[in-house]
Amino acid sequence: MSITNSRLYAFKTLKRIIYQGAYLHLVTKYVNLSGRDRAFFKLIVNLVLKSGYKLFEKLSKEKLSKSEIIALMMVFVELKLLRKERYVVFSQYKTLPEKDFSEKRFLKALTKFENEKSLIKNDISLPNFIVDQIINSKLDISGFTRNFISTPLTGFFILSRTEKTLDLLKSLSGKLYPGKIFKNYYYTESFSEVLEILPQDSYIVISESSMLSVLLLNPKPGEKIIEVGASPGGKSVFLEYILKDYKDKLNRLKKIISVDISKNRISALKKTCEKYNLKLISPTLYTEKTVFDVSDKILIDAPCSGLSTLGSKPDIIFHLKESDIKLLAKKQEDILNFYKDFIKVKGKLVYSVCTFTEMEGKIQIEKFLHKNKNFKTFEGVLSSKYINQDIIIKNGMLDIDWVALSLEPFFICCLEKVDE
Ligand SMILES: C[S@@+](CC[C@H](N)C(=O)[O-])C[C@H]1O[C@@H](n2cnc3c(N)ncnc32)[C@H](O)[C@@H]1O
């Protein structure tokens, strides 16, 4: 029996992700499989990435090739999580047509590790340093891992309230679950099917956690706003949406300076602007010569370890190194220090990262406030027509039980400049 297309694709994809640092969402985007093959391909890639880290650590200490290690992880996932027949799985993988693959060594390793199936986790298998980060952040670890191993429910926000879109939504209602925080936000298990029916510019695929930082910024017509780390522009779309919703003040709207440091990512932001016909967003590539006006509000969506998005990006488990967290925290500190001078007194700064490490969140902001006594955390209530319920803001942060709501636990903090 020879290896099937979906297994071979999954094998090659995993090899690229784990050994060459490729990104899961980019590699899987253009996979040329359809129907059940595609579904199996996605399932096995995700399961290996989410469940296989401990086995990977163990196999990496053996005299095995990269191909053999990937094949072994796939075999154990098929045996343990997918409960496949032993002889079917063995016969599939021993035919792998790879130069660095020895059938003899592979079968020997299979026998040696067969009783260690438990190294493949039913929930999620993480490097110790990530587990430590979860413990330090005081997130409910079992709730957190439970959320991540289940297939991520994918969500989107409806931008258009035309009769046509509303009718389409009504026709899809059996397939949609409501947002946990936002109105006009939906989750679905039939993602591609649902989105195929809706007009392309009538929705945006974005997480509710991402939208919250924009809501906390509370953009208003007439304000000068800078958006830092703007690409590819998910938050830009929601920013412009809120501003354009002030129908009687459209003449007061000002351009938003949406900055990013990466040329490629600025191109992606420009594409987003075209797709959604954004008129207020001004994509700005940061160079040493870029000058900024002192502004009313700044949203910093900083580069980060991304650990809160593990559910949809399990490749992070294999890409992130412990030392990266420190490097990222330093980058974030530099960004905060640079942009703090472009906020006017009584202006607001919202700092957001899609991770939960203390170094990138709580400690980062404590350090900032210690050095900058002219800033304080914003306290109040977030009240908005876009959300189902008011949210209390304590110490600059939204008082939400992220894990209980199955929301990606972002660190979002709002600061006010009180003095020059
Ligand atoms: C989390 S992503 C932004 C996601 C985006 N806000 C969205 O909602 O689609 C962080 C971005 O920060 C950018 N970045 C990194 N360092 C930066 C810097 N010093 N100044 C501006 N942007 C930076 C990265 O290129 C990346 O696009």
Tab-separated table of C-alpha atoms and ligand atoms in Angstrom:
chain	number	residue	atom	x	y	z
A	1	MET	CA	0.000	0.000	0.000
A	2	SER	CA	1.497	3.392	-0.915
A	3	ILE	CA	1.195	6.577	1.064
A	4	THR	CA	-1.937	8.554	0.191
A	5	ASN	CA	-1.853	12.108	-1.164
A	6	SER	CA	-3.209	13.706	1.974
A	7	ARG	CA	-0.640	11.951	4.203
A	8	LEU	CA	2.222	12.830	1.894
A	9	TYR	CA	1.136	16.483	1.735
A	10	ALA	CA	0.799	16.563	5.504
A	11	PHE	CA	4.249	14.999	5.891
A	12	LYS	CA	5.896	17.549	3.584
A	13	THR	CA	4.036	20.432	5.202
A	14	LEU	CA	5.007	19.381	8.717
A	15	LYS	CA	8.633	19.039	7.651
A	16	ARG	CA	8.611	22.601	6.310
A	17	ILE	CA	6.900	23.990	9.394
A	18	ILE	CA	8.975	22.171	11.985
A	19	TYR	CA	12.398	22.263	10.345
A	20	GLN	CA	12.302	25.282	8.041
A	21	GLY	CA	10.193	27.659	10.132
A	22	ALA	CA	7.345	27.895	7.589
A	23	TYR	CA	4.046	29.322	8.854
A	24	LEU	CA	1.085	26.968	9.075
A	25	HIS	CA	-1.468	29.382	7.610
A	26	LEU	CA	0.741	30.199	4.614
A	27	VAL	CA	1.767	26.635	3.837
A	28	THR	CA	-1.748	25.235	4.074
A	29	LYS	CA	-3.378	27.999	2.047
A	30	TYR	CA	-2.368	26.679	-1.355
A	31	VAL	CA	-2.660	22.946	-0.764
A	32	ASN	CA	-4.069	21.277	-3.811
A	33	LEU	CA	-6.401	18.726	-2.241
A	34	SER	CA	-10.134	18.601	-2.151
A	35	GLY	CA	-12.932	17.184	-0.034
A	36	ARG	CA	-12.096	14.491	2.489
A	37	ASP	CA	-8.399	14.502	1.561
A	38	ARG	CA	-8.106	18.161	2.460
A	39	ALA	CA	-9.999	17.658	5.711
A	40	PHE	CA	-7.706	14.752	6.700
A	41	PHE	CA	-4.611	16.749	5.734
A	42	LYS	CA	-5.663	19.653	7.980
A	43	LEU	CA	-6.622	17.380	10.834
A	44	ILE	CA	-3.351	15.493	10.935
A	45	VAL	CA	-1.161	18.591	10.537
A	46	ASN	CA	-3.001	20.296	13.397
A	47	LEU	CA	-2.959	17.237	15.627
A	48	VAL	CA	0.754	16.647	15.157
A	49	LEU	CA	1.555	20.298	15.914
A	50	LYS	CA	-0.719	20.464	18.945
A	51	SER	CA	-0.150	17.040	20.460
A	52	GLY	CA	3.317	15.996	19.459
A	53	TYR	CA	5.856	18.302	21.112
A	54	LYS	CA	7.001	15.941	23.887
A	55	LEU	CA	7.414	13.085	21.427
A	56	PHE	CA	9.360	15.428	19.139
A	57	GLU	CA	11.747	16.289	22.001
A	58	LYS	CA	12.316	12.600	22.696
A	59	LEU	CA	12.773	11.560	19.059
A	60	SER	CA	15.174	14.437	18.438
A	61	LYS	CA	17.627	12.766	20.834
A	62	GLU	CA	17.641	9.527	18.778
A	63	LYS	CA	19.699	8.790	15.683
A	64	LEU	CA	16.879	9.438	13.253
A	65	SER	CA	16.491	11.608	10.166
A	66	LYS	CA	14.105	14.561	10.016
A	67	SER	CA	11.788	12.580	7.745
A	68	GLU	CA	11.711	9.659	10.130
A	69	ILE	CA	10.886	11.914	13.082
A	70	ILE	CA	7.975	13.558	11.257
A	71	ALA	CA	6.653	10.191	10.051
A	72	LEU	CA	6.841	8.760	13.571
A	73	MET	CA	4.896	11.689	15.031
A	74	MET	CA	2.230	11.205	12.370
A	75	VAL	CA	2.028	7.478	13.058
A	76	PHE	CA	1.549	7.993	16.790
A	77	VAL	CA	-1.148	10.617	16.209
A	78	GLU	CA	-2.954	8.223	13.880
A	79	LEU	CA	-2.680	5.363	16.358
A	80	LYS	CA	-3.554	7.263	19.510
A	81	LEU	CA	-5.854	10.105	18.566
A	82	LEU	CA	-7.395	8.865	15.352
A	83	ARG	CA	-7.489	5.234	16.569
A	84	LYS	CA	-6.388	3.804	13.235
A	85	GLU	CA	-5.483	0.143	12.729
A	86	ARG	CA	-1.832	-0.546	13.495
A	87	TYR	CA	-1.084	-2.550	10.353
A	88	VAL	CA	-2.698	0.060	8.053
A	89	VAL	CA	-0.697	2.915	9.555
A	90	PHE	CA	2.602	1.007	9.533
A	91	SER	CA	2.226	-0.045	5.946
A	92	GLN	CA	1.373	3.495	4.861
A	93	TYR	CA	4.400	5.202	6.322
A	94	LYS	CA	7.065	2.654	5.501
A	95	THR	CA	6.615	3.577	1.834
A	96	LEU	CA	7.650	7.214	2.253
A	97	PRO	CA	9.653	8.162	-0.851
A	98	GLU	CA	12.290	10.318	0.890
A	99	LYS	CA	16.058	10.262	0.469
A	100	ASP	CA	16.790	10.471	4.189
A	101	PHE	CA	14.193	7.841	5.080
A	102	SER	CA	15.236	4.298	5.967
A	103	GLU	CA	12.409	1.814	6.235
A	104	LYS	CA	14.480	-0.401	8.488
A	105	ARG	CA	15.368	2.394	10.953
A	106	PHE	CA	11.793	3.667	10.905
A	107	LEU	CA	10.285	0.281	11.775
A	108	LYS	CA	12.875	-0.245	14.502
A	109	ALA	CA	11.999	3.111	16.062
A	110	LEU	CA	8.300	2.286	15.792
A	111	THR	CA	8.801	-0.853	17.850
A	112	LYS	CA	10.976	0.968	20.350
A	113	PHE	CA	8.493	3.817	20.942
A	114	GLU	CA	5.224	2.005	20.500
A	115	ASN	CA	4.568	1.878	24.210
A	116	GLU	CA	5.170	5.581	24.558
A	117	LYS	CA	1.992	6.604	22.798
A	118	SER	CA	1.183	8.613	25.923
A	119	LEU	CA	3.754	11.159	24.799
A	120	ILE	CA	1.109	12.195	22.281
A	121	LYS	CA	-1.245	14.307	24.337
A	122	ASN	CA	-4.998	14.301	24.163
A	123	ASP	CA	-5.060	18.037	24.832
A	124	ILE	CA	-1.923	19.962	23.990
A	125	SER	CA	1.759	19.170	24.322
A	126	LEU	CA	3.882	22.192	25.093
A	127	PRO	CA	7.545	22.932	25.756
A	128	ASN	CA	8.118	23.448	29.500
A	129	PHE	CA	8.844	27.152	29.129
A	130	ILE	CA	5.393	27.767	27.618
A	131	VAL	CA	3.724	25.818	30.440
A	132	ASP	CA	5.656	28.013	32.907
A	133	GLN	CA	4.384	31.108	31.114
A	134	ILE	CA	0.781	29.906	31.443
A	135	ILE	CA	1.281	29.179	35.149
A	136	ASN	CA	2.913	32.573	35.774
A	137	SER	CA	0.122	34.369	33.975
A	138	LYS	CA	-2.385	32.712	36.370
A	139	LEU	CA	-4.628	31.618	33.520
A	140	ASP	CA	-6.739	28.553	34.247
A	141	ILE	CA	-4.432	26.050	32.564
A	142	SER	CA	-6.958	23.249	32.057
A	143	GLY	CA	-9.576	25.610	30.599
A	144	PHE	CA	-6.905	27.148	28.429
A	145	THR	CA	-5.609	23.883	26.986
A	146	ARG	CA	-9.143	22.550	26.546
A	147	ASN	CA	-10.003	25.583	24.416
A	148	PHE	CA	-6.981	25.081	22.277
A	149	ILE	CA	-7.223	21.468	21.354
A	150	SER	CA	-10.814	21.688	20.188
A	151	THR	CA	-11.179	22.774	16.589
A	152	PRO	CA	-11.156	26.555	16.746
A	153	LEU	CA	-14.544	28.027	16.089
A	154	THR	CA	-13.902	30.633	13.480
A	155	GLY	CA	-15.469	34.025	13.799
A	156	PHE	CA	-16.247	37.072	11.728
A	157	PHE	CA	-17.766	40.508	12.148
A	158	ILE	CA	-20.463	41.791	9.827
A	159	LEU	CA	-19.589	45.206	8.409
A	160	SER	CA	-22.559	45.649	6.136
A	161	ARG	CA	-26.113	45.978	7.436
A	162	THR	CA	-27.822	46.105	4.040
A	163	GLU	CA	-31.060	44.206	3.577
A	164	LYS	CA	-29.293	41.734	1.291
A	165	THR	CA	-26.664	40.858	3.914
A	166	LEU	CA	-29.286	40.609	6.645
A	167	ASP	CA	-31.362	38.239	4.503
A	168	LEU	CA	-28.311	36.111	3.792
A	169	LEU	CA	-27.511	35.982	7.501
A	170	LYS	CA	-31.063	34.932	8.251
A	171	SER	CA	-30.791	32.104	5.730
A	172	LEU	CA	-27.582	30.943	7.436
A	173	SER	CA	-28.837	31.318	10.992
A	174	GLY	CA	-28.849	27.550	11.703
A	175	LYS	CA	-25.095	27.490	11.097
A	176	LEU	CA	-24.146	30.528	13.166
A	177	TYR	CA	-23.435	31.076	16.866
A	178	PRO	CA	-23.530	34.589	18.312
A	179	GLY	CA	-20.434	36.523	19.408
A	180	LYS	CA	-19.553	36.408	23.078
A	181	ILE	CA	-18.920	40.128	23.419
A	182	PHE	CA	-19.848	41.773	20.141
A	183	LYS	CA	-23.180	42.196	18.417
A	184	ASN	CA	-23.101	41.427	14.669
A	185	TYR	CA	-20.322	38.948	15.357
A	186	TYR	CA	-20.741	35.264	14.504
A	187	TYR	CA	-18.929	31.966	14.950
A	188	THR	CA	-19.440	29.013	12.653
A	189	GLU	CA	-18.225	25.473	12.131
A	190	SER	CA	-18.963	25.712	8.386
A	191	PHE	CA	-16.594	28.575	7.787
A	192	SER	CA	-15.803	28.335	4.080
A	193	GLU	CA	-19.395	27.481	3.201
A	194	VAL	CA	-20.775	30.478	5.120
A	195	LEU	CA	-18.224	32.962	3.835
A	196	GLU	CA	-18.736	31.855	0.246
A	197	ILE	CA	-22.333	33.010	0.455
A	198	LEU	CA	-21.612	36.451	1.918
A	199	PRO	CA	-20.261	39.309	-0.287
A	200	GLN	CA	-16.507	39.612	0.276
A	201	ASP	CA	-16.485	43.137	1.671
A	202	SER	CA	-19.497	42.575	3.937
A	203	TYR	CA	-17.524	40.865	6.698
A	204	ILE	CA	-14.094	40.707	8.234
A	205	VAL	CA	-12.480	37.636	9.737
A	206	ILE	CA	-11.093	38.923	13.016
A	207	SER	CA	-11.142	37.694	16.600
A	208	GLU	CA	-13.310	39.366	19.206
A	209	SER	CA	-10.152	39.822	21.304
A	210	SER	CA	-8.592	41.862	18.473
A	211	MET	CA	-11.645	44.056	18.169
A	212	LEU	CA	-11.589	44.874	21.881
A	213	SER	CA	-8.384	46.905	21.659
A	214	VAL	CA	-9.950	49.154	19.007
A	215	LEU	CA	-13.081	49.544	21.103
A	216	LEU	CA	-11.002	50.474	24.138
A	217	LEU	CA	-9.274	53.175	22.069
A	218	ASN	CA	-12.735	54.611	21.406
A	219	PRO	CA	-11.862	56.527	18.199
A	220	LYS	CA	-13.955	59.638	17.535
A	221	PRO	CA	-14.310	62.033	14.591
A	222	GLY	CA	-11.946	64.993	14.782
A	223	GLU	CA	-9.258	63.051	16.634
A	224	LYS	CA	-5.738	62.534	15.353
A	225	ILE	CA	-4.960	58.837	15.619
A	226	ILE	CA	-1.821	56.769	15.047
A	227	GLU	CA	-2.033	53.004	14.682
A	228	VAL	CA	1.330	51.319	15.274
A	229	GLY	CA	1.964	47.791	13.970
A	230	ALA	CA	-1.002	48.128	11.664
A	231	SER	CA	-0.477	45.448	9.029
A	232	PRO	CA	-2.220	43.445	7.671
A	233	GLY	CA	-5.013	45.717	8.834
A	234	GLY	CA	-7.684	43.775	10.712
A	235	LYS	CA	-7.896	46.464	13.356
A	236	SER	CA	-7.665	49.225	10.729
A	237	VAL	CA	-10.879	47.942	9.155
A	238	PHE	CA	-12.722	48.085	12.481
A	239	LEU	CA	-11.225	51.515	13.301
A	240	GLU	CA	-12.539	52.995	10.070
A	241	TYR	CA	-15.869	51.199	10.517
A	242	ILE	CA	-16.416	52.833	13.937
A	243	LEU	CA	-15.430	56.287	12.697
A	244	LYS	CA	-17.638	56.130	9.598
A	245	ASP	CA	-20.536	55.072	11.822
A	246	TYR	CA	-20.645	58.653	13.212
A	247	LYS	CA	-22.895	59.507	10.253
A	248	ASP	CA	-23.565	63.129	11.293
A	249	LYS	CA	-19.871	63.972	11.782
A	250	LEU	CA	-18.352	62.566	8.602
A	251	ASN	CA	-16.936	65.968	7.653
A	252	ARG	CA	-14.786	65.961	10.818
A	253	LEU	CA	-13.032	62.666	10.108
A	254	LYS	CA	-9.233	62.763	9.988
A	255	LYS	CA	-6.840	60.330	8.332
A	256	ILE	CA	-5.387	57.630	10.588
A	257	ILE	CA	-1.630	57.158	10.343
A	258	SER	CA	-1.300	53.373	10.165
A	259	VAL	CA	2.372	52.567	10.630
A	260	ASP	CA	4.275	49.355	10.085
A	261	ILE	CA	7.991	48.640	9.939
A	262	SER	CA	7.786	45.916	7.289
A	263	LYS	CA	7.593	46.731	3.587
A	264	ASN	CA	5.886	43.439	2.749
A	265	ARG	CA	3.345	43.878	5.459
A	266	ILE	CA	2.599	47.447	4.331
A	267	SER	CA	1.715	45.931	0.927
A	268	ALA	CA	-0.670	43.586	2.722
A	269	LEU	CA	-2.224	46.583	4.517
A	270	LYS	CA	-2.654	48.381	1.185
A	271	LYS	CA	-4.462	45.331	-0.172
A	272	THR	CA	-6.778	45.340	2.830
A	273	CYS	CA	-7.479	49.047	2.214
A	274	GLU	CA	-8.386	48.264	-1.401
A	275	LYS	CA	-10.555	45.279	-0.524
A	276	TYR	CA	-12.603	47.246	1.997
A	277	ASN	CA	-12.382	50.571	0.188
A	278	LEU	CA	-10.841	52.207	3.264
A	279	LYS	CA	-10.486	55.975	2.878
A	280	LEU	CA	-9.243	57.018	6.304
A	281	ILE	CA	-6.361	54.591	6.711
A	282	SER	CA	-3.047	55.960	5.550
A	283	PRO	CA	-0.539	53.066	5.287
A	284	THR	CA	2.817	54.453	6.418
A	285	LEU	CA	6.083	52.571	6.217
A	286	TYR	CA	8.208	53.497	9.222
A	287	THR	CA	11.685	54.797	8.420
A	288	GLU	CA	14.050	56.888	10.523
A	289	LYS	CA	12.806	59.916	8.628
A	290	THR	CA	9.106	59.405	9.358
A	291	VAL	CA	7.708	62.294	11.375
A	292	PHE	CA	4.617	62.058	13.523
A	293	ASP	CA	2.252	64.732	14.799
A	294	VAL	CA	1.366	64.815	18.446
A	295	SER	CA	-1.941	62.941	18.443
A	296	ASP	CA	-5.029	62.314	20.525
A	297	LYS	CA	-4.831	58.568	20.532
A	298	ILE	CA	-2.326	55.844	19.724
A	299	LEU	CA	-3.057	52.158	19.315
A	300	ILE	CA	0.054	49.995	19.622
A	301	ASP	CA	-0.515	46.451	18.368
A	302	ALA	CA	2.979	45.267	19.110
A	303	PRO	CA	4.897	42.303	17.680
A	304	CYS	CA	4.720	39.547	20.312
A	305	SER	CA	5.046	35.834	21.044
A	306	GLY	CA	1.436	35.280	19.910
A	307	LEU	CA	0.814	32.563	22.490
A	308	SER	CA	-2.868	33.437	22.864
A	309	THR	CA	-3.424	32.405	19.261
A	310	LEU	CA	-2.026	28.866	19.688
A	311	GLY	CA	-5.448	27.420	18.875
A	312	SER	CA	-5.326	28.589	15.284
A	313	LYS	CA	-1.525	28.824	14.980
A	314	PRO	CA	-0.113	25.723	16.694
A	315	ASP	CA	3.090	26.084	14.649
A	316	ILE	CA	4.135	28.619	17.333
A	317	ILE	CA	4.839	25.605	19.590
A	318	PHE	CA	7.698	24.617	17.282
A	319	HIS	CA	8.826	28.107	16.243
A	320	LEU	CA	9.018	30.053	19.491
A	321	LYS	CA	12.167	29.859	21.600
A	322	GLU	CA	12.314	30.865	25.236
A	323	SER	CA	14.857	33.581	24.439
A	324	ASP	CA	12.459	35.124	21.867
A	325	ILE	CA	10.163	36.351	24.637
A	326	LYS	CA	12.892	38.554	26.080
A	327	LEU	CA	13.797	39.919	22.638
A	328	LEU	CA	10.162	40.675	21.853
A	329	ALA	CA	9.680	42.378	25.225
A	330	LYS	CA	12.641	44.631	24.424
A	331	LYS	CA	11.127	45.511	21.020
A	332	GLN	CA	7.811	46.351	22.673
A	333	GLU	CA	9.571	48.492	25.280
A	334	ASP	CA	11.350	50.449	22.518
A	335	ILE	CA	8.104	50.968	20.605
A	336	LEU	CA	6.305	52.231	23.734
A	337	ASN	CA	9.191	54.573	24.557
A	338	PHE	CA	9.283	55.982	21.055
A	339	TYR	CA	5.565	56.641	20.592
A	340	LYS	CA	4.807	57.960	24.091
A	341	ASP	CA	6.092	61.380	23.001
A	342	PHE	CA	3.490	61.639	20.239
A	343	ILE	CA	0.527	61.641	22.589
A	344	LYS	CA	-0.928	64.876	23.795
A	345	VAL	CA	-1.840	65.519	27.418
A	346	LYS	CA	-5.201	63.848	28.174
A	347	GLY	CA	-4.568	61.603	25.193
A	348	LYS	CA	-4.902	57.816	25.286
A	349	LEU	CA	-2.498	55.016	24.502
A	350	VAL	CA	-3.809	51.486	24.039
A	351	TYR	CA	-1.171	48.756	24.147
A	352	SER	CA	-2.189	45.325	22.879
A	353	VAL	CA	-0.405	41.999	22.445
A	354	CYS	CA	-1.943	38.650	21.481
A	355	THR	CA	-0.134	36.815	24.246
A	356	PHE	CA	-0.343	36.284	27.992
A	357	THR	CA	3.311	36.300	29.106
A	358	GLU	CA	3.858	38.686	32.009
A	359	MET	CA	7.032	40.044	30.458
A	360	GLU	CA	5.155	41.249	27.373
A	361	GLY	CA	2.067	42.374	29.281
A	362	LYS	CA	1.752	43.179	32.970
A	363	ILE	CA	5.478	43.678	33.646
A	364	GLN	CA	5.950	45.671	30.439
A	365	ILE	CA	3.291	48.174	31.488
A	366	GLU	CA	4.452	48.326	35.126
A	367	LYS	CA	7.943	49.161	33.882
A	368	PHE	CA	6.562	51.813	31.543
A	369	LEU	CA	4.507	53.455	34.284
A	370	HIS	CA	7.452	53.380	36.663
A	371	LYS	CA	9.597	55.278	34.159
A	372	ASN	CA	6.828	57.587	32.926
A	373	LYS	CA	5.074	59.160	35.893
A	374	ASN	CA	3.080	61.380	33.513
A	375	PHE	CA	1.011	58.354	32.455
A	376	LYS	CA	-1.625	56.515	34.462
A	377	THR	CA	-3.899	53.582	33.794
A	378	PHE	CA	-7.373	54.380	32.514
A	379	GLU	CA	-10.244	53.468	34.845
A	380	GLY	CA	-13.901	53.429	33.862
A	381	VAL	CA	-16.592	51.519	32.067
A	382	LEU	CA	-16.545	50.527	28.428
A	383	SER	CA	-20.007	51.176	27.131
A	384	SER	CA	-20.705	50.784	23.442
A	385	LYS	CA	-23.478	50.032	21.002
A	386	TYR	CA	-21.281	47.314	19.464
A	387	ILE	CA	-21.205	45.094	22.541
A	388	ASN	CA	-23.824	43.105	24.425
A	389	GLN	CA	-22.872	44.394	27.862
A	390	ASP	CA	-20.815	47.153	29.487
A	391	ILE	CA	-17.300	46.087	30.521
A	392	ILE	CA	-15.487	47.455	33.568
A	393	ILE	CA	-11.957	48.755	32.989
A	394	LYS	CA	-9.724	48.143	36.007
A	395	ASN	CA	-6.048	49.166	36.041
A	396	GLY	CA	-6.399	49.991	32.351
A	397	MET	CA	-7.580	46.469	31.511
A	398	LEU	CA	-10.883	44.947	30.518
A	399	ASP	CA	-12.400	42.965	33.365
A	400	ILE	CA	-13.212	39.840	31.348
A	401	ASP	CA	-12.810	36.148	32.128
A	402	TRP	CA	-11.189	35.345	28.781
A	403	VAL	CA	-10.789	31.615	29.355
A	404	ALA	CA	-14.329	31.079	30.661
A	405	LEU	CA	-15.663	32.850	27.566
A	406	SER	CA	-13.292	30.835	25.314
A	407	LEU	CA	-11.757	34.054	24.045
A	408	GLU	CA	-8.104	34.331	23.127
A	409	PRO	CA	-6.598	35.936	26.256
A	410	PHE	CA	-4.934	39.061	24.842
A	411	PHE	CA	-3.176	41.582	27.055
A	412	ILE	CA	-4.800	44.945	26.333
A	413	CYS	CA	-4.135	47.997	28.481
A	414	CYS	CA	-5.288	51.591	28.164
A	415	LEU	CA	-3.113	54.418	29.515
A	416	GLU	CA	-3.757	58.162	29.772
A	417	LYS	CA	-1.166	60.903	29.566
A	418	VAL	CA	-1.852	63.197	32.494
A	419	ASP	CA	1.051	65.601	32.215
A	420	GLU	CA	3.804	66.689	29.798
B	1	LIG	C1	0.480	41.848	15.762
B	1	LIG	S1	1.011	42.389	14.222
B	1	LIG	C2	-0.183	43.561	13.790
B	1	LIG	C3	-1.538	43.048	13.377
B	1	LIG	C4	-2.448	44.150	12.877
B	1	LIG	N1	-2.565	45.240	13.827
B	1	LIG	C5	-3.821	43.660	12.517
B	1	LIG	O1	-4.739	43.834	13.338
B	1	LIG	O2	-4.001	43.113	11.429
B	1	LIG	C6	2.376	43.412	14.661
B	1	LIG	C7	2.927	44.257	13.544
B	1	LIG	O3	3.907	45.135	14.099
B	1	LIG	C8	4.860	45.412	13.096
B	1	LIG	N2	6.051	46.019	13.743
B	1	LIG	C9	7.085	45.411	14.352
B	1	LIG	N3	7.947	46.328	14.845
B	1	LIG	C10	7.435	47.543	14.548
B	1	LIG	C11	7.865	48.882	14.769
B	1	LIG	N4	9.001	49.162	15.426
B	1	LIG	N5	7.100	49.898	14.304
B	1	LIG	C12	5.951	49.635	13.637
B	1	LIG	N6	5.503	48.396	13.381
B	1	LIG	C13	6.221	47.352	13.839
B	1	LIG	C14	5.065	44.061	12.436
B	1	LIG	O4	5.604	44.200	11.140
B	1	LIG	C15	3.630	43.501	12.426
B	1	LIG	O5	2.996	43.778	11.214
